[in-house]
Short mmCIF file of C-alpha atoms in Angstrom, two decimals:
data_model
loop_
_atom_site.label_atom_id
_atom_site.label_comp_id
_atom_site.label_asym_id
_atom_site.label_seq_id
_atom_site.Cartn_x
_atom_site.Cartn_y
_atom_site.Cartn_z
CA UNK A 1 218.56 -206.47 -73.05
CA UNK A 2 218.03 -203.23 -74.89
CA UNK A 3 218.20 -203.12 -78.66
CA UNK A 4 217.94 -200.47 -81.37
CA UNK A 5 216.96 -201.38 -84.91
CA UNK A 6 217.25 -199.24 -88.01
CA UNK A 7 215.62 -201.36 -90.70
CA UNK A 8 217.00 -199.47 -93.70
CA UNK A 9 220.72 -199.49 -94.40
CA UNK A 10 220.25 -197.09 -97.30
CA UNK A 11 217.58 -194.53 -98.02
CA UNK A 12 217.67 -192.60 -101.27
CA UNK A 13 215.37 -189.64 -101.93
CA UNK A 14 215.26 -186.69 -104.27
CA UNK A 15 215.90 -183.15 -103.11
CA UNK A 16 212.71 -181.59 -101.83
CA UNK A 17 211.07 -184.90 -101.03
CA UNK A 18 210.06 -185.83 -97.49
CA UNK A 19 212.34 -188.16 -95.62
CA UNK A 20 211.74 -190.52 -92.74
CA UNK A 21 214.49 -192.57 -91.15
CA UNK A 22 213.07 -195.34 -89.06
CA UNK A 23 214.23 -196.33 -85.60
CA UNK A 24 212.67 -198.98 -83.40
CA UNK A 25 213.83 -199.96 -79.97
CA UNK A 26 213.25 -202.59 -77.34
CA UNK A 27 213.76 -201.73 -73.71
CA UNK A 28 211.59 -202.52 -70.74
CA UNK A 29 212.25 -199.23 -68.96
CA UNK A 30 211.79 -195.61 -69.97
CA UNK A 31 214.54 -194.78 -72.46
CA UNK A 32 216.17 -191.65 -73.69
CA UNK A 33 216.53 -191.60 -77.46
CA UNK A 34 219.00 -189.75 -79.64
CA UNK A 35 219.85 -189.28 -83.28
CA UNK A 36 223.51 -188.92 -84.18
CA UNK A 37 224.75 -187.99 -87.66
CA UNK A 38 228.03 -188.38 -89.48
CA UNK A 39 228.58 -186.24 -92.56
CA UNK A 40 231.25 -187.21 -95.05
CA UNK A 41 234.73 -186.79 -93.57
CA UNK A 42 233.33 -185.40 -90.32
CA UNK A 43 232.98 -186.75 -86.82
CA UNK A 44 229.94 -188.41 -85.44
CA UNK A 45 227.85 -185.69 -83.81
CA UNK A 46 224.61 -185.34 -81.94
CA UNK A 47 221.70 -184.21 -84.08
CA UNK A 48 218.87 -184.23 -81.58
CA UNK A 49 217.50 -185.90 -78.48
CA UNK A 50 213.89 -186.63 -77.68
CA UNK A 51 213.94 -184.82 -74.36
CA UNK A 52 214.74 -181.52 -76.05
CA UNK A 53 211.83 -181.78 -78.49
CA UNK A 54 213.74 -179.45 -80.81
CA UNK A 55 213.87 -179.17 -84.56
CA UNK A 56 217.47 -179.23 -85.73
CA UNK A 57 218.30 -178.49 -89.37
CA UNK A 58 214.62 -179.06 -90.10
CA UNK A 59 214.65 -182.55 -88.58
CA UNK A 60 212.23 -183.66 -85.90
CA UNK A 61 211.74 -186.93 -84.07
CA UNK A 62 208.95 -187.97 -81.74
CA UNK A 63 209.25 -190.74 -79.22
CA UNK A 64 206.32 -193.11 -79.61
CA UNK A 65 206.36 -195.36 -76.58
CA UNK A 66 203.38 -197.37 -77.77
CA UNK A 67 205.13 -198.33 -80.99
CA UNK A 68 208.61 -198.17 -79.40
CA UNK A 69 209.79 -195.98 -82.24
CA UNK A 70 211.76 -192.77 -82.66
CA UNK A 71 211.62 -192.01 -86.37
CA UNK A 72 213.53 -189.03 -87.75
CA UNK A 73 211.61 -186.86 -90.20
CA UNK A 74 212.19 -183.91 -92.44
CA UNK A 75 209.55 -182.51 -94.79
CA UNK A 76 211.91 -181.37 -97.55
CA UNK A 77 215.27 -183.09 -97.91
CA UNK A 78 218.33 -181.12 -98.96
CA UNK A 79 221.48 -182.41 -100.61
CA UNK A 80 223.49 -181.42 -97.55
CA UNK A 81 221.42 -183.87 -95.50
CA UNK A 82 223.25 -186.75 -97.16
CA UNK A 83 225.01 -188.54 -94.32
CA UNK A 84 225.02 -191.59 -92.08
CA UNK A 85 222.37 -191.44 -89.36
CA UNK A 86 222.46 -193.44 -86.14
CA UNK A 87 219.67 -193.84 -83.63
CA UNK A 88 220.82 -194.43 -80.06
CA UNK A 89 219.22 -195.32 -76.74
CA UNK A 90 220.28 -194.56 -73.19
CA UNK A 91 218.73 -196.56 -70.41
CA UNK A 92 217.39 -194.65 -67.43
CA UNK A 93 218.91 -196.84 -64.78
CA UNK A 94 222.14 -195.09 -63.91
CA UNK A 95 223.53 -195.93 -67.34
CA UNK A 96 225.89 -192.98 -67.41
CA UNK A 97 226.72 -192.17 -71.00
CA UNK A 98 226.42 -195.74 -72.21
CA UNK A 99 224.52 -195.67 -75.48
CA UNK A 100 223.16 -198.54 -77.54
CA UNK A 101 223.35 -197.66 -81.20
CA UNK A 102 221.39 -198.93 -84.16
CA UNK A 103 223.18 -200.14 -87.24
CA UNK A 104 222.78 -196.83 -89.03
CA UNK A 105 221.02 -195.63 -92.17
CA UNK A 106 222.83 -193.95 -95.01
CA UNK A 107 220.71 -191.15 -96.45
CA UNK A 108 221.43 -190.09 -100.00
CA UNK A 109 219.65 -187.01 -101.28
CA UNK A 110 219.81 -186.80 -105.05
CA UNK A 111 219.62 -183.49 -106.92
CA UNK B 1 237.59 -175.21 -77.88
CA UNK B 2 239.64 -177.98 -79.36
CA UNK B 3 237.70 -181.13 -80.09
CA UNK B 4 238.31 -184.63 -78.80
CA UNK B 5 241.75 -185.77 -79.87
CA UNK B 6 242.66 -189.39 -80.37
CA UNK B 7 246.11 -190.82 -80.98
CA UNK B 8 247.35 -192.62 -82.90
CA UNK B 9 244.97 -192.27 -85.80
CA UNK B 10 246.12 -195.42 -87.54
CA UNK B 11 248.09 -198.41 -86.37
CA UNK B 12 248.88 -201.92 -87.46
CA UNK B 13 249.61 -204.71 -85.01
CA UNK B 14 250.00 -208.45 -85.21
CA UNK B 15 248.08 -211.09 -83.32
CA UNK B 16 249.16 -211.50 -79.76
CA UNK B 17 250.52 -207.98 -79.37
CA UNK B 18 248.97 -205.32 -77.20
CA UNK B 19 247.94 -201.79 -78.03
CA UNK B 20 247.28 -198.59 -76.11
CA UNK B 21 245.06 -195.86 -77.50
CA UNK B 22 244.87 -192.37 -76.10
CA UNK B 23 242.08 -189.84 -75.89
CA UNK B 24 242.18 -186.20 -74.85
CA UNK B 25 238.67 -184.91 -74.11
CA UNK B 26 237.37 -181.43 -74.68
CA UNK B 27 238.62 -179.12 -71.96
CA UNK B 28 236.29 -179.27 -68.96
CA UNK B 29 234.71 -182.58 -69.94
CA UNK B 30 234.97 -185.16 -67.19
CA UNK B 31 233.27 -188.10 -68.87
CA UNK B 32 235.12 -190.16 -71.46
CA UNK B 33 233.50 -193.09 -73.23
CA UNK B 34 234.98 -195.58 -75.67
CA UNK B 35 233.18 -197.32 -78.51
CA UNK B 36 234.25 -199.93 -80.99
CA UNK B 37 232.96 -199.63 -84.54
CA UNK B 38 233.09 -202.53 -87.00
CA UNK B 39 231.18 -203.21 -90.22
CA UNK B 40 229.60 -206.32 -88.73
CA UNK B 41 228.70 -205.21 -85.21
CA UNK B 42 228.35 -201.48 -85.68
CA UNK B 43 228.98 -199.16 -82.76
CA UNK B 44 229.41 -200.98 -79.47
CA UNK B 45 230.01 -199.47 -76.05
CA UNK B 46 233.26 -200.45 -74.39
CA UNK B 47 233.40 -198.41 -71.19
CA UNK B 48 232.91 -194.99 -69.64
CA UNK B 49 235.09 -193.17 -67.17
CA UNK B 50 234.01 -190.24 -65.07
CA UNK B 51 236.34 -188.50 -62.63
CA UNK B 52 238.83 -191.38 -62.92
CA UNK B 53 236.22 -194.03 -62.06
CA UNK B 54 234.84 -196.57 -64.45
CA UNK B 55 231.10 -196.03 -64.56
CA UNK B 56 230.02 -198.75 -66.92
CA UNK B 57 231.57 -201.52 -68.97
CA UNK B 58 230.23 -203.10 -72.12
CA UNK B 59 230.17 -206.75 -73.02
CA UNK B 60 233.81 -207.15 -74.00
CA UNK B 61 236.41 -209.60 -72.69
CA UNK B 62 238.84 -208.65 -70.00
CA UNK B 63 241.52 -208.07 -72.64
CA UNK B 64 239.92 -204.67 -73.09
CA UNK B 65 240.73 -202.25 -70.31
CA UNK B 66 240.93 -198.56 -69.77
CA UNK B 67 241.74 -195.84 -67.35
CA UNK B 68 241.32 -192.14 -66.84
CA UNK B 69 243.81 -189.72 -65.43
CA UNK B 70 243.26 -186.75 -63.16
CA UNK B 71 243.32 -184.39 -66.16
CA UNK B 72 240.45 -186.45 -67.69
CA UNK B 73 242.63 -187.87 -70.45
CA UNK B 74 241.90 -191.51 -71.02
CA UNK B 75 243.64 -194.53 -72.41
CA UNK B 76 242.34 -197.89 -73.47
CA UNK B 77 244.41 -201.00 -73.78
CA UNK B 78 243.79 -204.20 -75.66
CA UNK B 79 246.04 -207.11 -74.81
CA UNK B 80 246.67 -210.32 -76.73
CA UNK B 81 245.22 -208.88 -79.91
CA UNK B 82 243.00 -211.01 -82.11
CA UNK B 83 242.11 -210.51 -85.76
CA UNK B 84 238.58 -209.62 -84.71
CA UNK B 85 239.85 -206.64 -82.76
CA UNK B 86 240.43 -204.81 -86.02
CA UNK B 87 238.12 -201.83 -85.79
CA UNK B 88 237.72 -198.12 -85.47
CA UNK B 89 237.91 -197.18 -81.81
CA UNK B 90 236.02 -194.01 -81.01
CA UNK B 91 236.43 -191.90 -77.95
CA UNK B 92 233.71 -189.50 -76.86
CA UNK B 93 233.67 -186.92 -74.12
CA UNK B 94 230.92 -185.14 -72.28
CA UNK B 95 230.86 -182.53 -69.53
CA UNK B 96 228.63 -184.76 -67.44
CA UNK B 97 227.65 -188.36 -67.14
CA UNK B 98 224.00 -189.41 -67.53
CA UNK B 99 223.33 -187.10 -70.48
CA UNK B 100 223.97 -189.20 -73.56
CA UNK B 101 225.25 -186.08 -75.30
CA UNK B 102 228.61 -187.16 -76.59
CA UNK B 103 231.31 -185.34 -78.50
CA UNK B 104 233.24 -187.82 -80.60
CA UNK B 105 236.81 -187.92 -81.75
CA UNK B 106 237.90 -189.01 -85.20
CA UNK B 107 238.87 -192.43 -83.98
CA UNK B 108 241.88 -194.71 -83.97
CA UNK B 109 241.82 -197.30 -86.72
CA UNK B 110 243.43 -200.52 -85.57
CA UNK B 111 244.35 -203.26 -88.00
CA UNK B 112 245.42 -206.61 -86.59
CA UNK B 113 247.32 -208.88 -88.96
#
């Protein structure tokens, strides 16, 4: 069965510091990986997906199939980045929109 | 466009009762997915409907059911409620299936006493 692990429940960094939110997955097939974010008092929303290979709000994430990881990175954290971040996996076997989510990491960016 | 709308936002039930939650997707979205969020288990997939057909179902007992109407609105029902069913139930819509790009509602918070 597929599984997504986010080892850190809480990550605290200072403004301007680099940030890396870790995501590891287990799945025997070829997955699609996503990062979703929930800012305070807002809905859960898509931040980025590995297929797009985009940088959104300064965040990037590279799918490393060898290490089965999809870490989210930003070189200089901003206070507005403080939020709950979820890594999610979609299987490639006619899974529809069924996502397996990790437990989430709360990012706190201190001034 | 209006976002995904879920009703009711909060509700309290007692064990053994049943509950129906409603979700109105973004206009034009044909896929509606439901997720359960709890502190212990996190976000777990319940089911997805696309064009009134259930595409996938998560690992939940048969007490959890859903349906989708021709206007893409969806409902989920939980019968014979248990204390462990207390959770935030999130609905998400998408214009297509097989994308993983979901637009979430604010959720319906169910408390079972």
